[in-house]
Amino acid sequence: MYQNAVKDKPIAEIAETVRNQEGFTKYEDLPPIYVDAVIAAEDQRFETHCGIDVRAIIRALWTNLITLSFAEGGSTITQQVAKNQLFTQEKKVERKFAEIFAAFALEKEYSKQELFEIYVNTIYFGSGYYGIHEASQGYFKKNPQDLTDYEAILLAGLPNAPSAYSPDHNIDLAKKRMSVVLDRMVRCGKITRDRASKILNGEQ
């Protein structure tokens, strides 16, 4: 499955394809608090792992065993890039293994900043918006670099469940997700509890 996927879309061509998309946002143009929020929410060991997070996978397997479900996936940002760029969203065991092979290949080909760029420029944010530029313009009528802390945190939380958390559909759920993201940022040491409270209340 992995070999067939990279024949159709070589690993080395993924970044260039994404960079040529209208509205592509460079890593350096993303608000630092947005970068911190995405990593805290999606993949806390993103900057140090090799493409997969063994601890997250073990935790996910244990959670799924206890709940008798596939509720938790343990996917890293790199794995999500692999899934979104190379495979279907269908949950199959063989696709998961193919995704791991692709994650290793992506980590060899690209820097962490490049992988982060690919991720945030292609993920779905709800309400028909793909990529951070479309989401920033669609929800707030501004470019990503101009987002307030409140707006950046809100957007960081949406890809987890974009249809449910879209502020266009349910602002209360979007704020609850913001609270979860901020709590993870506090636990990761990215912001203080006091600062998190102020952001949630819309204070800059």
Coordinates of C-alpha atoms in Angstrom, one line a residue:
M1 CA 0.0 0.0 0.0
Y2 CA 2.9 2.4 0.9
Q3 CA 4.8 1.6 -2.3
N4 CA 1.7 2.1 -4.5
A5 CA 1.0 5.4 -2.7
V6 CA 4.4 6.9 -3.3
K7 CA 4.4 5.8 -6.9
D8 CA 1.4 8.0 -7.5
K9 CA 2.6 10.8 -5.3
P10 CA 6.4 10.7 -4.5
I11 CA 7.4 11.9 -1.0
A12 CA 9.8 14.4 -2.4
E13 CA 7.1 16.2 -4.4
I14 CA 4.6 16.7 -1.6
A15 CA 5.9 19.9 -0.1
E16 CA 6.3 21.6 -3.5
T17 CA 2.7 20.7 -4.4
V18 CA 1.4 22.3 -1.2
R19 CA 3.6 25.4 -1.5
N20 CA 2.1 26.1 -4.9
Q21 CA -1.4 26.2 -3.5
E22 CA -3.1 29.6 -3.3
G23 CA -2.8 31.1 0.2
F24 CA 0.1 29.0 1.3
T25 CA 1.4 30.2 4.7
K26 CA 5.1 29.9 5.6
Y27 CA 6.0 28.6 9.0
E28 CA 7.6 31.9 9.9
D29 CA 4.3 33.7 9.2
L30 CA 2.4 31.6 11.7
P31 CA 1.8 33.2 15.1
P32 CA 4.2 31.4 17.6
I33 CA 1.3 30.8 20.0
Y34 CA -0.6 29.0 17.2
V35 CA 2.4 26.7 16.6
D36 CA 2.6 26.0 20.3
A37 CA -1.1 25.4 20.5
V38 CA -1.2 22.9 17.6
I39 CA 1.7 20.9 18.9
A40 CA 0.3 20.8 22.5
A41 CA -3.1 19.7 21.2
E42 CA -2.1 17.3 18.5
D43 CA 1.4 16.0 19.1
Q44 CA 3.3 17.1 22.2
R45 CA 6.5 15.2 21.2
F46 CA 6.4 16.4 17.6
E47 CA 9.8 18.2 17.7
T48 CA 11.7 15.1 19.1
H49 CA 10.1 11.9 17.7
C50 CA 11.1 10.2 14.5
G51 CA 7.6 10.2 12.9
I52 CA 5.7 8.1 15.3
D53 CA 5.2 8.5 19.1
V54 CA 5.5 5.0 20.7
R55 CA 4.1 6.3 24.0
A56 CA 1.1 7.7 22.3
I57 CA 0.5 4.5 20.3
I58 CA 0.7 2.4 23.5
R59 CA -1.7 4.8 25.3
A60 CA -4.1 4.7 22.4
L61 CA -4.0 0.9 22.2
W62 CA -4.7 0.7 25.9
T63 CA -7.6 3.2 25.7
N64 CA -9.1 1.4 22.7
L65 CA -8.8 -2.0 24.5
I66 CA -10.5 -0.6 27.6
T67 CA -13.3 1.1 25.7
L68 CA -13.6 -1.7 23.0
S69 CA -13.4 1.0 20.3
F70 CA -11.1 2.8 17.9
A71 CA -11.7 6.1 19.6
E72 CA -8.1 7.1 20.0
G73 CA -5.5 6.8 17.2
G74 CA -2.2 7.9 18.6
S75 CA -1.2 9.6 15.3
T76 CA 1.5 12.2 15.2
I77 CA 1.4 15.3 13.0
T78 CA 3.7 13.5 10.6
Q79 CA 1.4 10.5 10.4
Q80 CA -1.5 12.8 9.8
V81 CA 0.4 14.4 6.9
A82 CA 1.0 10.9 5.5
K83 CA -2.6 9.9 5.9
N84 CA -3.9 13.1 4.3
Q85 CA -1.5 13.3 1.4
L86 CA -1.1 9.6 0.5
F87 CA -4.0 7.5 1.8
T88 CA -7.7 7.4 2.3
Q89 CA -9.3 8.1 5.6
E90 CA -10.6 4.6 5.9
K91 CA -9.6 2.9 9.1
K92 CA -7.7 -0.3 8.1
V93 CA -4.8 -2.0 9.9
E94 CA -2.8 -2.2 6.7
R95 CA -3.2 1.5 6.1
K96 CA -2.0 2.2 9.6
F97 CA 1.2 0.3 8.9
A98 CA 1.6 2.0 5.5
E99 CA 1.2 5.3 7.2
I100 CA 4.0 4.5 9.6
F101 CA 6.4 3.7 6.7
A102 CA 5.3 7.0 5.1
A103 CA 5.9 8.9 8.3
F104 CA 9.5 7.6 8.5
A105 CA 10.1 8.6 4.9
L106 CA 8.6 12.1 5.4
E107 CA 10.8 12.7 8.4
K108 CA 13.9 11.8 6.4
E109 CA 12.9 14.1 3.5
Y110 CA 11.6 17.2 5.4
S111 CA 12.5 19.3 8.4
K112 CA 10.0 19.6 11.3
Q113 CA 9.1 23.1 10.2
E114 CA 8.4 21.9 6.6
L115 CA 6.2 19.1 8.0
F116 CA 4.3 21.5 10.1
E117 CA 3.8 23.8 7.1
I118 CA 2.4 20.9 5.1
Y119 CA 0.1 19.9 7.9
V120 CA -1.5 23.3 8.7
N121 CA -1.8 24.3 5.0
T122 CA -3.8 21.2 4.1
I123 CA -5.9 20.2 7.2
Y124 CA -9.7 20.8 7.3
F125 CA -11.0 23.5 9.7
G126 CA -14.7 23.0 9.2
S127 CA -17.2 25.2 7.3
G128 CA -15.5 24.3 4.0
Y129 CA -12.1 25.8 4.9
Y130 CA -9.0 23.8 4.1
G131 CA -5.6 25.2 5.4
I132 CA -4.8 27.9 7.9
H133 CA -5.1 30.7 5.4
E134 CA -8.6 29.8 4.3
A135 CA -9.7 29.3 7.9
S136 CA -8.2 32.6 9.0
Q137 CA -9.9 34.5 6.2
G138 CA -13.2 32.5 6.4
Y139 CA -13.7 32.8 10.2
F140 CA -11.9 36.1 11.0
K141 CA -11.4 38.0 7.7
K142 CA -7.6 38.3 8.3
N143 CA -4.3 36.6 7.4
P144 CA -2.8 34.0 9.8
Q145 CA 0.0 36.4 11.0
D146 CA -2.7 38.9 12.1
L147 CA -4.6 36.5 14.3
T148 CA -5.2 37.4 18.0
D149 CA -4.2 34.9 20.6
Y150 CA -7.9 34.0 21.1
E151 CA -8.4 33.4 17.4
A152 CA -5.2 31.4 17.0
I153 CA -6.1 29.1 19.9
L154 CA -9.6 28.6 18.5
L155 CA -8.3 27.6 15.1
A156 CA -5.7 25.3 16.7
G157 CA -8.5 23.2 18.2
L158 CA -10.8 22.9 15.2
P159 CA -9.1 20.1 13.2
N160 CA -9.7 17.5 16.0
A161 CA -13.4 17.5 15.0
P162 CA -13.9 20.4 12.5
S163 CA -17.6 19.8 11.8
A164 CA -18.5 19.7 15.5
Y165 CA -16.2 22.5 16.7
S166 CA -16.7 25.0 13.8
P167 CA -17.6 28.4 15.4
D168 CA -20.1 28.9 12.6
H169 CA -22.1 26.0 13.9
N170 CA -21.5 25.8 17.6
I171 CA -19.4 28.5 19.3
D172 CA -20.0 26.9 22.8
L173 CA -18.3 23.7 21.7
A174 CA -15.5 25.6 20.0
K175 CA -14.8 27.4 23.3
K176 CA -14.9 24.1 25.2
R177 CA -12.3 22.8 22.8
M178 CA -10.3 26.0 23.3
S179 CA -10.3 25.3 27.0
V180 CA -8.9 21.8 26.4
V181 CA -6.1 23.2 24.1
L182 CA -5.2 25.9 26.6
D183 CA -5.0 23.3 29.4
R184 CA -2.6 21.2 27.4
M185 CA -0.5 24.3 26.7
V186 CA -0.3 25.0 30.4
R187 CA 0.7 21.4 31.2
C188 CA 3.4 21.6 28.4
G189 CA 4.7 24.8 30.0
K190 CA 3.9 27.0 27.0
I191 CA 1.7 29.5 28.9
T192 CA 0.7 30.2 32.4
R193 CA -2.7 29.3 33.9
D194 CA -3.4 33.0 34.3
R195 CA -2.6 33.8 30.7
A196 CA -4.7 30.8 29.5
S197 CA -7.7 32.2 31.5
K198 CA -7.2 35.7 29.9
I199 CA -7.1 34.3 26.4
L200 CA -10.2 32.2 26.9
N201 CA -12.0 35.4 28.1
G202 CA -10.8 37.2 25.0
E203 CA -8.2 39.4 26.7
Q204 CA -5.1 40.2 24.7

